[in-house]
Short mmCIF file of N, CA and C in Angstrom, two decimals:
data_model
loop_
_atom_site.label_atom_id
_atom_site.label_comp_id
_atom_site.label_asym_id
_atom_site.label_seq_id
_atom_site.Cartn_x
_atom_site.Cartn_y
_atom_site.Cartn_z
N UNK A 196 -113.69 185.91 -237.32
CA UNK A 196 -113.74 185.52 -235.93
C UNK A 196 -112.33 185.65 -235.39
N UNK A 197 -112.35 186.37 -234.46
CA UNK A 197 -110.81 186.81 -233.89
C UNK A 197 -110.77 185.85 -232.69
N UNK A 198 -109.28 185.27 -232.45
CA UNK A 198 -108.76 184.49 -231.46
C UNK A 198 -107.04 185.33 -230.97
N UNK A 199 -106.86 184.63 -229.96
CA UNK A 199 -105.65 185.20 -229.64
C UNK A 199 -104.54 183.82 -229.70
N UNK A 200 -103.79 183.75 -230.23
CA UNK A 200 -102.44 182.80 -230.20
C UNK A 200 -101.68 183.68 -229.61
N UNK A 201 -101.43 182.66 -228.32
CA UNK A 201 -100.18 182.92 -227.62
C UNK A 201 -98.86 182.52 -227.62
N UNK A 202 -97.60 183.19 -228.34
CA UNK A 202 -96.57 182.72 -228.54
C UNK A 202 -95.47 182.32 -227.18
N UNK A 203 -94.60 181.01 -227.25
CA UNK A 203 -93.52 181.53 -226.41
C UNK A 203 -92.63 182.03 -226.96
N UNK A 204 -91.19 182.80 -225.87
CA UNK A 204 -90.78 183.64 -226.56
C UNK A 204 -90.07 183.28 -227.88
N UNK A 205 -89.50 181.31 -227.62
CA UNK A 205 -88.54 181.47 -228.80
C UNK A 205 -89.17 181.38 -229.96
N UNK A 206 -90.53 181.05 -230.47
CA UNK A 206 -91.10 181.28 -231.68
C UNK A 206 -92.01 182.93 -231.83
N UNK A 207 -91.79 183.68 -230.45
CA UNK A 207 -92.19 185.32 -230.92
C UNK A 207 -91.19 185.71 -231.97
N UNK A 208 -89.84 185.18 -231.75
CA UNK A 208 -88.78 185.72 -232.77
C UNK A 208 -89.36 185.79 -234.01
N UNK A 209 -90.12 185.09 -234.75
CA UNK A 209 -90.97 184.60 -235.68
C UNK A 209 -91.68 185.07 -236.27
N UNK A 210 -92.21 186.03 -235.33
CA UNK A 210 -93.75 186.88 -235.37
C UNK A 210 -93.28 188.72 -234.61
N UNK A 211 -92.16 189.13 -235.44
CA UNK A 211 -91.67 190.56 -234.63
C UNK A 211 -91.81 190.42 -233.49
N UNK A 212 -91.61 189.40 -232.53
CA UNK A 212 -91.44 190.29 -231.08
C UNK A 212 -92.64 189.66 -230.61
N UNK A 213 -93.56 189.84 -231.21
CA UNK A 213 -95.49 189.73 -230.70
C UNK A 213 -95.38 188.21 -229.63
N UNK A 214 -95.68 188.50 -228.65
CA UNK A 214 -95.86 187.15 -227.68
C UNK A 214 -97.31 186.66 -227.66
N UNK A 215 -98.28 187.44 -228.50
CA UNK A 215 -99.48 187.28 -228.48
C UNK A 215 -100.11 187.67 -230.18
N UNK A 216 -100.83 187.22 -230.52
CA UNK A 216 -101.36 187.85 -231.94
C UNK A 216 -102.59 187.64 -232.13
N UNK A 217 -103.64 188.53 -233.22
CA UNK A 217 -104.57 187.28 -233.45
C UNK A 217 -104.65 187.40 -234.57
N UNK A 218 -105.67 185.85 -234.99
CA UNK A 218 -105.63 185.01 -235.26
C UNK A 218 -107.37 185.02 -236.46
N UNK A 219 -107.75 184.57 -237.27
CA UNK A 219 -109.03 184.36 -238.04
C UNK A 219 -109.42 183.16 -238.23
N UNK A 220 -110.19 182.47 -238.06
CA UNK A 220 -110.56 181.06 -238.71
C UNK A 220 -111.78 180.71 -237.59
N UNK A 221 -111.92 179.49 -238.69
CA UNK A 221 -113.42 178.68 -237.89
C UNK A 221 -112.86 177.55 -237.16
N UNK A 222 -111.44 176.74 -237.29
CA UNK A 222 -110.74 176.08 -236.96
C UNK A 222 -109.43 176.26 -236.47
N UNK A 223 -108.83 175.79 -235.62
CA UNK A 223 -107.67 175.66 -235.20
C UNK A 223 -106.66 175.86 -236.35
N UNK A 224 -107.05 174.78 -237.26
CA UNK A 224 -105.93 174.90 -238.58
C UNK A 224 -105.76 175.74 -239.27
N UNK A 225 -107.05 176.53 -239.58
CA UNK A 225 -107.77 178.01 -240.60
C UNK A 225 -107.47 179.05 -239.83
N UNK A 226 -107.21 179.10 -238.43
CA UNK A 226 -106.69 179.87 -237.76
C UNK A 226 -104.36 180.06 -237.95
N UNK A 227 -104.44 178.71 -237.76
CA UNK A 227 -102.77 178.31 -237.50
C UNK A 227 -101.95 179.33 -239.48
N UNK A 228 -103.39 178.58 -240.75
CA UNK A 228 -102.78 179.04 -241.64
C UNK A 228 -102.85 179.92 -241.84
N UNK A 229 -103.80 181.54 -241.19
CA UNK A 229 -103.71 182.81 -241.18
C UNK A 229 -102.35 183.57 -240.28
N UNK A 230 -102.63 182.93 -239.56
CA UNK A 230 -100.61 182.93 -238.67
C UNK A 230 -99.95 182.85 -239.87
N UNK A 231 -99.78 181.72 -240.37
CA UNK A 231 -98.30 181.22 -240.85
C UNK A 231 -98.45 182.11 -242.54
N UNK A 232 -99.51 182.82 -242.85
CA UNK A 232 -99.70 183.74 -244.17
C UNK A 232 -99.02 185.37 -243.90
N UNK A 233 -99.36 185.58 -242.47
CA UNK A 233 -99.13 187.10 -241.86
C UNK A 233 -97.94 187.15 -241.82
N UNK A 234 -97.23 185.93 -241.03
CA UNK A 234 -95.87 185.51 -240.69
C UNK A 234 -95.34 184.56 -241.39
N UNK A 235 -94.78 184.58 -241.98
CA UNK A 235 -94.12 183.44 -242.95
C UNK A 235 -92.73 182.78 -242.60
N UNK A 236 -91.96 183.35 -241.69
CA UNK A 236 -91.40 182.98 -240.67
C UNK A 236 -91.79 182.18 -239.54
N UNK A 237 -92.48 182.05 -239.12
CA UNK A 237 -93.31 181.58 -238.18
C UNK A 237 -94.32 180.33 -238.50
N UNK A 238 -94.71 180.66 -239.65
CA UNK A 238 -95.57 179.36 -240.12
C UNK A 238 -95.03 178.40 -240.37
N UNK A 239 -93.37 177.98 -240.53
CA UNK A 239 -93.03 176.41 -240.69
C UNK A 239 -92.60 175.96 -239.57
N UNK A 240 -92.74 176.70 -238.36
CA UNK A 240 -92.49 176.48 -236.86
C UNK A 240 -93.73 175.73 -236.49
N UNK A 241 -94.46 176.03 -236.99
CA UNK A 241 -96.24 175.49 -236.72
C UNK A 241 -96.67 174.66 -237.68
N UNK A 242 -96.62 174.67 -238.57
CA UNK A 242 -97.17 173.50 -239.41
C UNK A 242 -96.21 173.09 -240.33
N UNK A 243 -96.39 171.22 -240.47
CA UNK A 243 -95.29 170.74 -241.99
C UNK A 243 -95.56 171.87 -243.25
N UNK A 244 -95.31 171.29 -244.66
CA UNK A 244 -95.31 171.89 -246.04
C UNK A 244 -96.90 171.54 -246.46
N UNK A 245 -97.39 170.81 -245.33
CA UNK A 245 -98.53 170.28 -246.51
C UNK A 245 -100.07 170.59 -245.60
N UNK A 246 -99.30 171.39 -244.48
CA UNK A 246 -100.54 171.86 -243.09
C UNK A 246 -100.81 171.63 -242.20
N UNK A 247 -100.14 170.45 -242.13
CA UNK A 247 -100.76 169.54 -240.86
C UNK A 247 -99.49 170.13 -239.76
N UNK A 248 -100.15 169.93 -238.18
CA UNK A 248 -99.75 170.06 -236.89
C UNK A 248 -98.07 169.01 -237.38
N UNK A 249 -97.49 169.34 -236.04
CA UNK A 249 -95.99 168.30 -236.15
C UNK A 249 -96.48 167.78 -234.84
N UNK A 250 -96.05 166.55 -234.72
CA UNK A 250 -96.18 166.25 -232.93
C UNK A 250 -95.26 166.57 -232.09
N UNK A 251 -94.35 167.62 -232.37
CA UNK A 251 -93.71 167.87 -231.58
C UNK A 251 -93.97 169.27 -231.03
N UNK A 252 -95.14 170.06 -231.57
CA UNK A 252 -95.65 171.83 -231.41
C UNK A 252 -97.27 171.09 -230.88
N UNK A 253 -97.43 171.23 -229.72
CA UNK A 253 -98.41 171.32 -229.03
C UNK A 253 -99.56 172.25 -228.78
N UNK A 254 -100.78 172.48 -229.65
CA UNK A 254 -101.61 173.26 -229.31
C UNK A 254 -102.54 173.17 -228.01
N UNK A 255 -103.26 174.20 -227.54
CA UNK A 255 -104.40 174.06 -226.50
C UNK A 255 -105.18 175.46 -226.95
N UNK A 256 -106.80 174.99 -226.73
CA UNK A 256 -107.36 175.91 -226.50
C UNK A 256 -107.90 176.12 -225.49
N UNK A 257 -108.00 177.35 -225.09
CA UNK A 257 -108.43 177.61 -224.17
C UNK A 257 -108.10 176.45 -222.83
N UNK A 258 -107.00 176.37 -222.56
CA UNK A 258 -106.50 175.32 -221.89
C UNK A 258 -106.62 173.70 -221.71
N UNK A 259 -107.05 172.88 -223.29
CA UNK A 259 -107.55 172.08 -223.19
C UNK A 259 -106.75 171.42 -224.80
N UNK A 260 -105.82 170.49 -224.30
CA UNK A 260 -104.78 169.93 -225.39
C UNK A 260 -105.78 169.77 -226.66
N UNK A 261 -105.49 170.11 -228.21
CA UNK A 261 -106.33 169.97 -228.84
C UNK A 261 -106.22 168.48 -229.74
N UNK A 262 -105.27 167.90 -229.44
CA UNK A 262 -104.95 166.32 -229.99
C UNK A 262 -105.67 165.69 -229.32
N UNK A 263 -106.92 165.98 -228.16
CA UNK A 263 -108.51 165.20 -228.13
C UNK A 263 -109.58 165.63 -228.38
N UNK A 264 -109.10 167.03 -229.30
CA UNK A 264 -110.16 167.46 -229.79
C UNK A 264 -110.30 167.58 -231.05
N UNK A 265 -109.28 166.67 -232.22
CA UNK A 265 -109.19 166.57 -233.42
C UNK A 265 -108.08 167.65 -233.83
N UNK A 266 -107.17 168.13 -233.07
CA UNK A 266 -105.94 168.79 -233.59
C UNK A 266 -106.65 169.83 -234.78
N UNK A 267 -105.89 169.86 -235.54
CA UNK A 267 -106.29 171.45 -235.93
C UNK A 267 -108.06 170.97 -236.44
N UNK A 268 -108.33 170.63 -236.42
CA UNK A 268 -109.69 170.29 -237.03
C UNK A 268 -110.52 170.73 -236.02
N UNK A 269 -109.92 171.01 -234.75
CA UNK A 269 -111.20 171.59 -234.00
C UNK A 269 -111.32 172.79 -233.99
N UNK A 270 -112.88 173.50 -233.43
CA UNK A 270 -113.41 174.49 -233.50
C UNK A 270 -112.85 175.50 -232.91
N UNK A 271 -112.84 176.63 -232.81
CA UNK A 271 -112.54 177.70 -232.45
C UNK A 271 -113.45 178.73 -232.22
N UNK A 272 -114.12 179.34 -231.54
CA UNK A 272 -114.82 180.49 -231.43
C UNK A 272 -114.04 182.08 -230.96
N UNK A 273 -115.05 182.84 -231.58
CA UNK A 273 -114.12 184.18 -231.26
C UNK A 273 -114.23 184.48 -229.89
N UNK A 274 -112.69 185.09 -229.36
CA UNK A 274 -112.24 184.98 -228.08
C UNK A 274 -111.70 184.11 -227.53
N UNK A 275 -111.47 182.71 -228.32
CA UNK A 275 -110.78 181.53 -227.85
C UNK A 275 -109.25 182.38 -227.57
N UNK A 276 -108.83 181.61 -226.69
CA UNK A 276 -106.84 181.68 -226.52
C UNK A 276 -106.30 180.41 -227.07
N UNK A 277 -105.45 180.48 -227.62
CA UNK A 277 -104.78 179.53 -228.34
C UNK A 277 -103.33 179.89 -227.98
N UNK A 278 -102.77 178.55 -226.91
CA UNK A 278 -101.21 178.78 -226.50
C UNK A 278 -100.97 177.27 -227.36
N UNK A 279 -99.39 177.84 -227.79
CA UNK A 279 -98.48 177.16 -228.54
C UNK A 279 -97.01 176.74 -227.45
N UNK A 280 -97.18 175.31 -227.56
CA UNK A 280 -95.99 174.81 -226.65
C UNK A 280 -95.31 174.10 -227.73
N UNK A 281 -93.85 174.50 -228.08
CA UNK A 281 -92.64 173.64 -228.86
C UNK A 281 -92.42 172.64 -227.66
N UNK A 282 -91.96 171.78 -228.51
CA UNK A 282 -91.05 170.37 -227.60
C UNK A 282 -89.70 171.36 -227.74
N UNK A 283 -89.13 171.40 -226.24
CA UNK A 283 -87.86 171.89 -225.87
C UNK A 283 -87.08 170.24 -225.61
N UNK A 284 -85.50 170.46 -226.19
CA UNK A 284 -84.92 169.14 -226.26
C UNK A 284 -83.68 169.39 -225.57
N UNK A 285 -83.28 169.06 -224.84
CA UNK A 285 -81.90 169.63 -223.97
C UNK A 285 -81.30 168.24 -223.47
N UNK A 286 -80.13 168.36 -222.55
CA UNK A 286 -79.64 167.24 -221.61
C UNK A 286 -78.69 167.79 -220.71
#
């Protein structure tokens, strides 16, 4: 089942360049760990050592935060969009 993850640019660095990729899984997470297998650079930007989301990398699917929809545990269907927001920290 193909999805599209949408990168911003500073984690495309991550993923060659790609501001967009896709993605395989039945879940958000099964999706996130086919990312972070392709890209291995990129996968500790997205998930701790042990899989799980960080609360500071914000998923949505299909425009709809997925931390009320069980974070990576939720579903995914093919054709979902999946955008990735980092916590930006500045002053």
């Amino acid at each position: 089942m193909a999805i599209t993850v949408n990168l911003p640019s500073v984690l495309a660095a991550h993923a060659g360049g790609a501001r967009s990729i896709e993605a395989n899984g039945r879940t958000l997470g099964e999706a996130v760990a086919d990312v972070a297998a392709r890209f291995p650079a990129l996968g500790p930007r997205l998930q701790d050592k042990d899989g799980k989301p960080y609360p500071f990398v914000v998923f949505y699917v299909n425009d709809e935060d997925v931390r009320f929809r069980g974070g990576f545990a939720a579903t995914v269907q093919d054709g979902d969009e999946v955008t990735v927001i980092p916590a930006i920290a500045g002053g």
